Short mmCIF file of C-alpha atoms in Angstrom, two decimals:
data_model
loop_
_atom_site.label_atom_id
_atom_site.label_comp_id
_atom_site.label_asym_id
_atom_site.label_seq_id
_atom_site.Cartn_x
_atom_site.Cartn_y
_atom_site.Cartn_z
CA MET A 166 -86.63 174.75 -51.48
CA HIS A 167 -89.73 176.64 -52.70
CA ASN A 168 -89.73 180.45 -52.70
CA PHE A 169 -93.68 180.71 -53.18
CA GLN A 170 -94.94 182.64 -49.96
CA ALA A 171 -99.18 182.27 -50.40
CA GLN A 172 -99.73 183.81 -47.37
CA ASP A 173 -97.95 187.16 -48.91
CA HIS A 174 -99.34 186.78 -52.50
CA PHE A 175 -103.00 186.35 -51.10
CA ALA A 176 -103.10 188.42 -48.07
CA ASP A 177 -106.10 190.36 -49.15
CA GLY A 178 -108.05 186.87 -49.53
CA ALA A 179 -108.34 183.83 -52.09
CA GLN A 180 -111.47 185.47 -54.10
CA TYR A 181 -111.19 187.30 -57.19
CA ILE A 182 -113.64 189.17 -58.05
CA ALA A 183 -113.80 192.24 -60.61
CA GLY A 184 -110.53 192.58 -61.00
CA ARG A 185 -109.45 192.28 -57.36
CA LEU A 186 -108.64 189.99 -54.55
CA THR A 187 -111.11 189.91 -51.75
CA LYS A 188 -112.12 187.90 -48.79
CA GLY A 189 -114.60 185.11 -48.73
CA THR A 190 -118.09 185.33 -46.56
CA SER A 191 -119.26 181.65 -46.01
CA GLY A 192 -117.64 182.37 -42.12
CA SER A 193 -115.68 179.01 -42.52
CA THR A 194 -111.83 178.82 -43.40
CA HIS A 195 -109.74 176.37 -45.15
CA ALA A 196 -105.90 175.42 -44.92
CA VAL A 197 -103.94 174.72 -47.85
CA VAL A 198 -101.76 172.08 -46.94
CA ASP A 199 -98.33 171.11 -48.55
CA PRO A 200 -98.89 167.40 -49.05
CA ALA A 201 -94.96 166.62 -49.86
CA THR A 202 -94.76 167.78 -45.67
CA GLY A 203 -98.21 167.91 -44.08
CA ASP A 204 -97.49 171.37 -43.30
CA GLU A 205 -99.95 174.44 -43.46
CA VAL A 206 -99.00 176.72 -45.92
CA TYR A 207 -102.15 179.32 -46.15
CA SER A 208 -105.82 179.73 -44.39
CA TYR A 209 -108.26 181.32 -46.42
CA GLU A 210 -112.18 182.27 -45.80
CA LEU A 211 -113.93 179.96 -48.39
CA ALA A 212 -116.46 181.47 -50.77
CA GLY A 213 -120.13 181.64 -49.72
CA ARG A 214 -123.41 182.20 -51.76
CA ASP A 215 -123.06 186.00 -51.57
CA ASP A 216 -119.50 186.04 -52.92
CA VAL A 217 -120.86 183.78 -55.95
CA ASP A 218 -123.71 186.51 -56.54
CA ALA A 219 -121.30 188.92 -56.84
CA ALA A 220 -118.75 187.25 -59.29
CA VAL A 221 -121.92 186.23 -61.24
CA ALA A 222 -123.00 189.76 -60.94
CA ALA A 223 -119.46 191.13 -62.22
CA ALA A 224 -119.64 188.66 -64.89
CA ALA A 225 -122.90 189.58 -65.96
CA GLU A 226 -121.97 193.37 -66.03
CA ALA A 227 -118.72 192.64 -67.81
CA PHE A 228 -120.13 190.43 -70.57
CA PRO A 229 -121.95 192.72 -73.10
CA GLY A 230 -118.41 194.67 -73.30
CA TRP A 231 -116.41 192.07 -73.78
CA ALA A 232 -118.97 190.23 -76.17
CA GLY A 233 -119.04 193.29 -78.43
CA ALA A 234 -115.44 193.42 -79.01
CA THR A 235 -114.04 192.72 -82.07
CA PRO A 236 -112.70 189.02 -82.53
CA GLY A 237 -109.44 190.80 -83.15
CA GLU A 238 -109.50 193.06 -80.03
CA ARG A 239 -110.26 190.09 -77.90
CA SER A 240 -107.07 188.15 -79.94
CA ASP A 241 -104.64 191.04 -79.11
CA ALA A 242 -105.71 190.75 -75.30
CA LEU A 243 -105.14 187.11 -75.16
CA HIS A 244 -101.71 187.13 -76.96
CA ARG A 245 -100.86 189.79 -73.88
CA PHE A 246 -102.19 187.24 -71.37
CA ALA A 247 -100.12 184.70 -72.91
CA GLY A 248 -96.79 186.84 -72.54
CA VAL A 249 -97.78 187.49 -69.09
CA LEU A 250 -97.78 183.79 -68.36
CA ALA A 251 -94.60 183.44 -69.99
CA GLU A 252 -92.89 186.06 -68.19
CA ARG A 253 -94.45 184.62 -64.77
CA ALA A 254 -93.78 180.95 -65.55
CA GLU A 255 -91.51 180.09 -62.70
CA GLU A 256 -93.77 181.90 -60.30
CA PHE A 257 -96.78 179.55 -61.61
CA ALA A 258 -94.51 176.32 -61.47
CA GLN A 259 -93.84 177.42 -58.01
CA ALA A 260 -97.16 177.55 -56.83
CA GLU A 261 -98.31 174.44 -58.58
CA SER A 262 -95.87 172.28 -57.01
CA LEU A 263 -96.40 173.52 -53.54
CA GLN A 264 -100.24 173.10 -53.65
CA CYS A 265 -100.22 169.86 -55.41
CA GLY A 266 -97.14 167.87 -54.59
CA LYS A 267 -96.02 167.52 -58.01
CA PRO A 268 -92.38 167.56 -59.20
CA ILE A 269 -91.11 170.78 -60.21
CA LYS A 270 -89.91 169.33 -63.40
CA LEU A 271 -93.27 168.40 -64.27
CA SER A 272 -94.63 171.63 -63.54
CA ARG A 273 -92.07 173.69 -65.32
CA GLU A 274 -91.85 171.24 -68.53
CA PHE A 275 -95.45 170.42 -68.83
CA ASP A 276 -98.06 172.30 -66.59
CA VAL A 277 -96.95 175.73 -67.23
CA PRO A 278 -95.58 175.61 -70.79
CA GLY A 279 -98.72 173.77 -71.82
CA THR A 280 -100.85 176.56 -70.14
CA VAL A 281 -98.74 179.25 -72.19
CA ASP A 282 -99.39 177.66 -75.56
CA ASN A 283 -102.96 177.08 -74.84
CA ALA A 284 -103.28 180.54 -73.88
CA ALA A 285 -101.55 181.51 -77.63
CA PHE A 286 -103.40 179.03 -79.28
CA PHE A 287 -106.88 180.63 -78.51
CA ALA A 288 -105.39 184.11 -79.03
CA GLY A 289 -105.30 183.29 -82.66
CA ALA A 290 -108.41 180.73 -82.54
CA ALA A 291 -110.44 183.79 -81.44
CA ARG A 292 -110.10 185.51 -84.75
CA HIS A 293 -111.76 181.91 -86.45
CA LEU A 294 -115.43 181.81 -85.01
CA GLN A 295 -116.92 181.58 -88.11
CA GLY A 296 -120.23 180.10 -89.47
CA GLN A 297 -121.63 178.74 -92.25
CA SER A 298 -120.98 181.23 -95.52
CA ALA A 299 -124.10 182.40 -96.85
CA GLY A 300 -126.33 180.82 -99.47
CA GLU A 301 -129.65 180.86 -101.22
CA TYR A 302 -131.04 177.71 -99.93
CA THR A 303 -134.78 178.27 -100.78
CA GLY A 304 -134.08 180.13 -103.93
CA ASP A 305 -135.60 183.60 -102.62
CA HIS A 306 -133.64 183.79 -99.21
CA THR A 307 -130.26 184.13 -98.31
CA SER A 308 -129.44 182.50 -95.07
CA TYR A 309 -126.39 182.52 -92.62
CA VAL A 310 -125.17 181.28 -89.30
CA ARG A 311 -123.65 183.59 -86.93
CA ARG A 312 -121.98 182.06 -83.59
CA GLU A 313 -122.54 184.01 -80.56
CA PRO A 314 -121.23 183.88 -76.87
CA ILE A 315 -124.02 182.41 -74.62
CA GLY A 316 -123.26 184.64 -71.74
CA VAL A 317 -121.93 184.26 -68.13
CA VAL A 318 -120.04 180.51 -67.63
CA GLY A 319 -119.81 178.86 -64.39
CA SER A 320 -116.93 176.56 -64.45
CA ILE A 321 -115.76 174.29 -61.88
CA ALA A 322 -112.00 172.72 -62.12
CA PRO A 323 -110.27 169.68 -60.10
CA TRP A 324 -107.41 169.84 -57.88
CA ASN A 325 -104.99 167.34 -59.91
CA TYR A 326 -104.05 169.78 -63.10
CA PRO A 327 -105.03 173.61 -61.42
CA LEU A 328 -103.25 175.65 -63.71
CA GLN A 329 -104.07 173.74 -66.88
CA MET A 330 -107.64 173.18 -65.92
CA ALA A 331 -108.46 176.73 -65.34
CA ALA A 332 -106.64 177.40 -68.83
CA TRP A 333 -109.03 174.88 -70.53
CA LYS A 334 -112.25 176.47 -68.88
CA VAL A 335 -111.09 180.07 -69.13
CA LEU A 336 -109.71 180.45 -72.59
CA PRO A 337 -112.44 179.10 -75.03
CA ALA A 338 -114.73 180.63 -72.96
CA ILE A 339 -113.34 184.25 -73.21
CA ALA A 340 -111.93 183.91 -76.24
CA ALA A 341 -115.56 183.26 -77.44
CA GLY A 342 -116.51 186.35 -75.97
CA ASN A 343 -118.10 184.78 -72.67
CA THR A 344 -117.38 186.00 -69.39
CA ILE A 345 -116.46 183.07 -67.04
CA VAL A 346 -116.83 182.26 -62.68
CA LEU A 347 -114.46 179.79 -62.08
CA LYS A 348 -114.39 177.82 -58.84
CA PRO A 349 -110.88 175.82 -58.45
CA ALA A 350 -110.73 172.85 -55.87
CA GLU A 351 -110.73 174.32 -52.24
CA LEU A 352 -107.35 172.28 -52.10
CA THR A 353 -105.37 174.20 -54.76
CA PRO A 354 -106.89 177.77 -55.72
CA PHE A 355 -103.11 179.48 -56.14
CA THR A 356 -102.68 179.00 -59.69
CA SER A 357 -106.43 179.85 -60.56
CA LEU A 358 -106.08 182.96 -58.90
CA LEU A 359 -102.66 183.72 -60.49
CA PHE A 360 -104.06 183.27 -63.71
CA ALA A 361 -106.58 185.70 -63.24
CA ARG A 362 -104.52 188.39 -62.08
CA ALA A 363 -101.95 187.73 -64.49
CA ALA A 364 -105.41 188.20 -66.99
CA THR A 365 -106.15 191.65 -65.30
CA GLU A 366 -102.29 192.53 -66.02
CA ALA A 367 -102.62 191.92 -69.95
CA GLY A 368 -105.73 194.22 -70.00
CA ILE A 369 -108.74 191.74 -70.16
CA PRO A 370 -111.24 193.81 -68.37
CA ASP A 371 -112.47 193.66 -64.85
CA GLY A 372 -114.88 191.04 -64.67
CA VAL A 373 -114.63 188.70 -67.71
CA LEU A 374 -112.34 186.59 -65.36
CA ASN A 375 -113.37 185.92 -61.59
CA ILE A 376 -112.81 183.28 -59.64
CA VAL A 377 -114.61 181.88 -56.36
CA SER A 378 -112.61 179.70 -54.14
CA GLY A 379 -114.84 177.64 -51.98
CA ALA A 380 -116.30 174.49 -51.06
CA GLY A 381 -118.41 172.14 -53.88
CA LYS A 382 -121.78 171.74 -51.67
CA GLU A 383 -121.85 175.86 -51.03
CA ALA A 384 -120.13 177.87 -53.51
CA GLY A 385 -119.87 175.37 -56.33
CA GLU A 386 -123.67 174.12 -56.20
CA HIS A 387 -124.79 177.72 -55.90
CA LEU A 388 -122.46 178.25 -58.98
CA VAL A 389 -123.85 175.45 -61.19
CA GLY A 390 -127.47 176.64 -60.17
CA HIS A 391 -127.69 180.33 -60.51
CA PRO A 392 -130.11 181.80 -62.64
CA ASP A 393 -127.91 184.31 -64.55
CA VAL A 394 -125.38 181.46 -65.39
CA ALA A 395 -125.97 180.47 -69.00
CA MET A 396 -123.46 177.19 -68.77
CA THR A 397 -121.61 175.12 -66.87
CA SER A 398 -118.47 173.49 -67.48
CA PHE A 399 -117.28 170.57 -65.03
CA THR A 400 -114.39 168.32 -64.84
CA GLY A 401 -114.21 165.83 -62.12
CA SER A 402 -115.37 162.55 -60.91
CA THR A 403 -118.37 160.68 -62.61
CA GLY A 404 -119.94 160.84 -59.39
CA VAL A 405 -120.03 164.66 -58.73
CA GLY A 406 -120.61 164.79 -62.41
CA LYS A 407 -124.16 163.37 -62.16
CA ARG A 408 -124.59 165.80 -59.78
CA VAL A 409 -123.93 168.85 -61.24
CA ALA A 410 -125.92 167.66 -64.36
CA GLU A 411 -129.03 167.59 -61.90
CA ILE A 412 -128.70 170.93 -60.49
CA ALA A 413 -127.84 172.42 -64.10
CA THR A 414 -130.95 170.38 -65.68
CA ALA A 415 -133.17 172.38 -63.24
CA THR A 416 -132.25 175.65 -65.13
CA VAL A 417 -131.97 174.29 -68.45
CA LYS A 418 -128.37 175.12 -68.77
CA ARG A 419 -125.57 174.52 -71.72
CA LEU A 420 -123.54 171.67 -69.97
CA HIS A 421 -120.29 170.08 -70.59
CA LEU A 422 -118.70 167.50 -68.22
CA GLU A 423 -115.13 165.80 -68.41
CA LEU A 424 -115.65 163.12 -66.06
CA GLY A 425 -113.48 159.68 -64.71
CA GLY A 426 -111.40 157.51 -66.54
CA LYS A 427 -109.78 154.12 -66.65
CA ALA A 428 -107.56 154.33 -69.35
CA PRO A 429 -106.75 151.13 -71.12
CA PHE A 430 -103.32 150.32 -72.29
CA VAL A 431 -103.33 147.53 -74.97
CA VAL A 432 -99.77 145.72 -75.62
CA PHE A 433 -100.16 143.32 -78.86
CA ASP A 434 -97.50 140.55 -79.29
CA ASP A 435 -95.74 142.56 -82.04
CA ALA A 436 -94.86 145.75 -79.82
CA ASP A 437 -91.89 146.92 -79.19
CA LEU A 438 -91.49 145.60 -75.90
CA ASP A 439 -88.91 148.15 -74.21
CA ALA A 440 -91.06 151.17 -75.44
CA ALA A 441 -94.35 149.73 -74.39
CA VAL A 442 -92.72 149.27 -70.90
CA HIS A 443 -91.35 152.73 -70.63
CA GLY A 444 -94.59 154.14 -71.82
CA ALA A 445 -96.85 152.32 -69.29
CA VAL A 446 -94.43 153.46 -66.37
CA ALA A 447 -94.72 156.95 -67.75
CA GLY A 448 -98.21 157.03 -68.76
CA ALA A 449 -99.15 155.37 -65.01
CA LEU A 450 -97.19 157.71 -62.99
CA ILE A 451 -97.50 161.06 -64.38
CA ASN A 452 -98.70 163.63 -61.60
CA SER A 453 -98.20 160.61 -59.22
CA GLY A 454 -101.30 158.63 -61.07
CA GLN A 455 -103.43 161.42 -60.68
CA ASP A 456 -104.61 161.68 -64.05
CA CYS A 457 -108.07 160.75 -65.45
CA THR A 458 -106.34 159.80 -68.78
CA ALA A 459 -103.13 157.82 -66.81
CA ALA A 460 -102.52 154.20 -67.85
CA THR A 461 -104.34 152.52 -65.27
CA ARG A 462 -105.26 149.12 -67.13
CA ALA A 463 -102.30 147.28 -69.24
CA TYR A 464 -103.71 144.52 -71.36
CA VAL A 465 -100.71 142.37 -72.78
CA GLN A 466 -100.74 139.63 -75.00
CA ARG A 467 -99.88 136.62 -73.86
CA PRO A 468 -96.31 136.08 -75.49
CA LEU A 469 -95.13 139.36 -73.94
CA TYR A 470 -96.91 139.33 -70.94
CA ASP A 471 -94.00 137.82 -68.64
CA ALA A 472 -91.72 140.32 -70.20
CA PHE A 473 -93.63 143.10 -69.78
CA VAL A 474 -94.71 142.34 -66.30
CA GLN A 475 -90.78 142.00 -64.86
CA GLY A 476 -89.95 145.15 -67.34
CA VAL A 477 -92.47 147.43 -65.60
CA ALA A 478 -91.35 146.31 -62.16
CA ASP A 479 -87.93 146.74 -62.69
CA LEU A 480 -88.17 150.43 -63.97
CA MET A 481 -91.36 151.32 -61.43
CA ALA A 482 -88.70 150.20 -58.73
CA GLY A 483 -86.30 153.14 -59.82
CA VAL A 484 -88.39 155.69 -59.93
CA ARG A 485 -87.30 158.14 -57.50
CA LEU A 486 -89.74 159.57 -54.86
CA GLY A 487 -88.76 162.78 -52.63
CA ASP A 488 -88.77 166.60 -52.30
CA PRO A 489 -91.33 168.09 -55.52
CA PHE A 490 -88.64 170.71 -55.14
CA ASP A 491 -85.54 168.88 -56.25
CA PRO A 492 -84.86 168.63 -59.77
CA SER A 493 -84.29 165.07 -60.02
CA THR A 494 -87.54 164.10 -58.06
CA ASP A 495 -89.53 161.99 -60.63
CA MET A 496 -92.65 161.35 -58.32
CA GLY A 497 -94.17 163.22 -55.70
CA PRO A 498 -96.36 162.80 -52.89
CA LEU A 499 -100.51 162.33 -53.70
CA ILE A 500 -102.83 165.27 -53.21
CA SER A 501 -103.26 164.15 -49.71
CA HIS A 502 -103.32 161.87 -46.72
CA ALA A 503 -107.08 161.13 -46.89
CA HIS A 504 -106.66 160.49 -50.90
CA ARG A 505 -103.45 158.46 -50.33
CA ASP A 506 -105.37 156.21 -47.82
CA ARG A 507 -107.93 155.71 -50.46
CA VAL A 508 -105.65 154.64 -52.99
CA ALA A 509 -104.16 152.19 -50.21
CA GLY A 510 -107.82 150.85 -49.67
CA PHE A 511 -108.13 149.84 -53.13
CA VAL A 512 -104.68 147.99 -53.25
CA ASP A 513 -105.09 146.70 -49.98
CA ARG A 514 -108.57 144.98 -51.11
CA ALA A 515 -106.88 143.47 -54.20
CA ARG A 516 -104.72 141.61 -52.25
CA SER A 517 -107.00 138.56 -51.54
CA SER A 518 -107.37 137.94 -54.89
CA ALA A 519 -104.51 139.75 -57.16
CA CYS A 520 -100.61 139.91 -56.85
CA VAL A 521 -98.78 142.84 -55.87
CA VAL A 522 -95.93 142.75 -57.61
CA THR A 523 -94.11 145.77 -56.62
CA GLY A 524 -95.01 148.72 -54.38
CA GLY A 525 -98.34 148.52 -52.25
CA GLU A 526 -96.87 150.69 -49.42
CA ALA A 527 -96.61 154.16 -48.16
CA LEU A 528 -93.54 155.80 -47.39
CA ARG A 529 -92.66 156.45 -43.60
CA HIS A 530 -92.50 159.92 -44.46
CA PRO A 531 -94.71 162.76 -43.15
CA GLY A 532 -95.90 163.97 -46.94
CA ALA A 533 -98.81 161.83 -48.55
CA TYR A 534 -96.54 159.47 -50.45
CA TYR A 535 -97.56 156.25 -51.80
CA LYS A 536 -95.05 153.89 -53.75
CA PRO A 537 -95.61 153.18 -57.37
CA THR A 538 -97.49 149.72 -57.70
CA LEU A 539 -97.78 147.03 -60.28
CA ILE A 540 -100.50 144.72 -59.73
CA ALA A 541 -100.82 141.33 -61.48
CA ASP A 542 -103.39 138.65 -61.78
CA ALA A 543 -106.58 140.53 -61.16
CA ALA A 544 -110.40 139.63 -62.53
CA GLN A 545 -111.60 141.72 -65.42
CA ASP A 546 -114.18 142.28 -62.88
CA SER A 547 -112.62 143.17 -59.91
CA GLU A 548 -112.45 146.65 -58.43
CA ILE A 549 -109.31 147.11 -58.86
CA VAL A 550 -109.82 146.73 -62.57
CA GLN A 551 -113.02 148.55 -62.97
CA SER A 552 -113.11 151.36 -60.67
CA GLU A 553 -110.79 155.12 -60.80
CA ILE A 554 -108.22 154.68 -58.41
CA PHE A 555 -106.77 157.83 -59.38
CA GLY A 556 -102.95 157.09 -57.74
CA PRO A 557 -99.74 155.23 -59.20
CA VAL A 558 -101.05 151.95 -59.46
CA LEU A 559 -101.32 150.15 -62.77
CA VAL A 560 -102.75 146.82 -63.21
CA VAL A 561 -101.74 144.14 -65.78
CA LEU A 562 -103.67 141.51 -67.20
CA PRO A 563 -103.14 138.72 -70.16
CA PHE A 564 -105.18 138.48 -73.39
CA ASP A 565 -104.89 135.78 -76.26
CA SER A 566 -106.76 137.00 -79.54
CA ASP A 567 -107.07 141.11 -80.97
CA ASP A 568 -110.71 140.51 -80.25
CA GLU A 569 -110.37 139.64 -76.86
CA GLY A 570 -107.89 142.47 -75.98
CA ILE A 571 -110.25 145.24 -77.70
CA ARG A 572 -112.95 143.81 -75.87
CA LEU A 573 -111.26 144.17 -72.42
CA ALA A 574 -110.41 147.27 -73.42
CA ASN A 575 -113.81 148.83 -73.70
CA ASP A 576 -114.95 146.50 -70.83
CA THR A 577 -115.61 149.52 -67.94
CA PRO A 578 -118.18 152.37 -68.09
CA TYR A 579 -115.70 154.77 -68.72
CA GLY A 580 -114.13 155.97 -72.09
CA LEU A 581 -111.83 159.13 -71.86
CA ALA A 582 -108.33 158.25 -73.19
CA ALA A 583 -106.57 154.71 -74.47
CA SER A 584 -103.50 153.39 -75.92
CA ALA A 585 -102.74 150.48 -78.75
CA TRP A 586 -99.10 149.30 -79.01
CA SER A 587 -98.00 147.79 -81.91
CA ARG A 588 -95.62 147.69 -85.68
CA ASP A 589 -98.65 146.65 -87.33
CA VAL A 590 -100.74 149.93 -89.23
CA PHE A 591 -103.65 147.43 -89.83
CA ARG A 592 -103.79 146.07 -86.10
CA ALA A 593 -103.29 149.65 -84.67
CA ASN A 594 -105.84 151.36 -87.01
CA ARG A 595 -108.55 149.25 -86.00
CA ALA A 596 -107.84 149.54 -82.25
CA THR A 597 -108.26 153.12 -83.14
CA ARG A 598 -111.45 152.56 -84.38
CA GLU A 599 -112.76 150.00 -82.06
CA ILE A 600 -111.65 151.44 -78.81
CA LYS A 601 -114.56 153.75 -77.32
CA ALA A 602 -112.53 156.74 -75.76
CA GLY A 603 -112.16 160.21 -76.61
CA CYS A 604 -108.54 159.93 -77.64
CA VAL A 605 -106.80 156.48 -78.73
CA TRP A 606 -102.65 157.17 -78.88
CA VAL A 607 -100.44 154.62 -80.97
CA ASN A 608 -97.41 153.85 -79.26
CA ASP A 609 -97.43 156.46 -77.01
CA HIS A 610 -99.73 157.45 -74.09
CA ILE A 611 -100.22 160.82 -72.46
CA PRO A 612 -99.05 163.68 -74.49
CA ILE A 613 -101.64 166.14 -75.22
CA LEU A 614 -101.93 169.60 -77.76
CA SER A 615 -103.89 172.69 -77.57
CA GLU A 616 -104.73 172.01 -81.60
CA MET A 617 -106.78 168.79 -80.44
CA PRO A 618 -109.63 168.23 -78.74
CA HIS A 619 -110.26 166.57 -75.44
CA GLY A 620 -113.26 164.85 -74.05
CA GLY A 621 -114.82 161.65 -73.38
CA TYR A 622 -117.23 158.51 -74.30
CA LYS A 623 -119.80 156.86 -71.91
CA ALA A 624 -119.20 157.58 -68.13
CA SER A 625 -116.20 159.83 -68.91
CA GLY A 626 -119.03 162.86 -69.85
CA TYR A 627 -119.41 165.04 -73.27
CA GLY A 628 -117.77 167.94 -74.70
CA LYS A 629 -114.59 168.97 -75.59
CA ASP A 630 -111.89 170.94 -73.95
CA MET A 631 -109.08 172.62 -76.13
CA SER A 632 -108.89 173.04 -79.91
CA ALA A 633 -111.50 174.78 -82.10
CA TYR A 634 -114.09 172.00 -81.29
CA SER A 635 -113.92 173.88 -77.92
CA PHE A 636 -116.01 176.57 -79.22
CA GLU A 637 -118.91 174.28 -79.80
CA GLU A 638 -119.32 174.27 -76.01
CA TYR A 639 -118.95 178.07 -75.57
CA THR A 640 -121.40 179.40 -78.47
CA GLN A 641 -124.60 179.50 -79.53
CA VAL A 642 -125.43 178.99 -83.32
CA LYS A 643 -128.20 181.33 -84.95
CA HIS A 644 -129.72 181.06 -88.41
CA VAL A 645 -130.15 184.32 -89.82
CA MET A 646 -132.75 184.72 -92.97
CA PHE A 647 -133.08 187.22 -95.66
CA ASP A 648 -136.09 187.50 -97.76
CA ASN A 649 -134.81 188.40 -101.26
CA THR A 650 -137.90 189.08 -103.20
CA ALA A 651 -140.01 191.93 -101.58
CA VAL A 652 -142.86 190.14 -102.62
CA VAL A 653 -146.09 191.10 -100.11
CA ARG A 654 -147.78 187.92 -100.45
CA LYS A 655 -145.68 184.58 -100.21
CA ASP A 656 -146.70 181.77 -102.30
CA TRP A 657 -146.65 179.83 -98.79
CA HIS A 658 -149.12 182.28 -97.17
CA ARG A 659 -152.05 180.05 -98.90
CA THR A 660 -151.26 177.06 -96.92
CA ILE A 661 -152.76 179.52 -93.67
CA PHE A 662 -155.08 181.58 -95.36
CA GLY A 663 -156.55 182.29 -99.27
CA ASP A 664 -156.20 180.60 -102.17
CA ARG A 665 -153.24 180.47 -104.75
#
């Protein structure tokens, strides 16, 4: 059983503004429900416009001091932050599994250590915000580039990886000298609040990191459109991302979008079949399939197709669904009963034209559980192949030539992640070149690391999380030029007045 008592941890409210917890002022309350049981575990007052204004004001007040700190000072604070996160690892894991329903082994071995590592990475990266070296490009001037923080960042994170997404938004922003207001999903505020409190304990000044737990229509849209917010970073669905872009455009904000995905999993006929089967099941079912990079479309070259379908079906049938706090549980529930019903709707609509090989039904259980599902014989242009389902559902289709396999892999609006499975380095290299996605794995699917960027092509958005590349989102580049001649009348002046 879990031992995280949210009502005790957040008795003072679910907003974190200027270094303290407060209650929201929207006049509406929200209940956080354990998706594994359907039980309410916390009720809180949602943030309203006034709370967003207060959080942005706190971030704006903190900005000059934080931006003026040396890279070494920000680095030291982030190193302390990583240490506090590591000390509180079990608390974070318990909170994450309670609010999301994800297996405790996933929280302990993936979400929390990944977040600690991300904090440690950006602690080091804070010292390496470099511009171009000085040079005399005209012959008469010295030019160099300054990289400066943008200001107050307003970020919105999703419910599927609340802790990791909070880290991906917050860490590069504050490492670069910005301050931030983060709105987590109202379904899953716990670990974002713990994250902010840990930052305060680590000595990061009040107002540098603020949390507003509210609904998207009220708190989220007001944050994106706020005139004192210089940049918006959003992770979520492509549909909502379009709305965020519309609002941000009105105030000409810097915008970073990490949106939906429909990752192809391309298995060529020389692949290690056993490895591909295991990779497909792991890649499709991580976090109950609620992952924008999850394997969702397996394209298998025809000689391996039947064996792949049978192997995946057999392996899926042995996946253990159950209590997220049981260390032996492989897969937990979906985030809510409403989302489980949405996933079931996709599968049910596909039955008329495709074959449900295994799964395809909810458990008879109070929680929002849905069985691992494999679907075959779907048409490439069908809803089940083209639309993001965000659940434990893998669709498998055959292909004949390599050209066809790569064409099918690119045949959706999305381009966030993909994988190619082959023993032939030339074949695999071609796939990495020609598949249009922000990440292409070879003979694996899902691993991420702090040193490498994460972001998409096409309808999956633009901009990068993680890695030093993320600083491109959170910094302003300024050209500085010095005259080296001390000549009063420059030669170019004659183009405006006078003669040579």
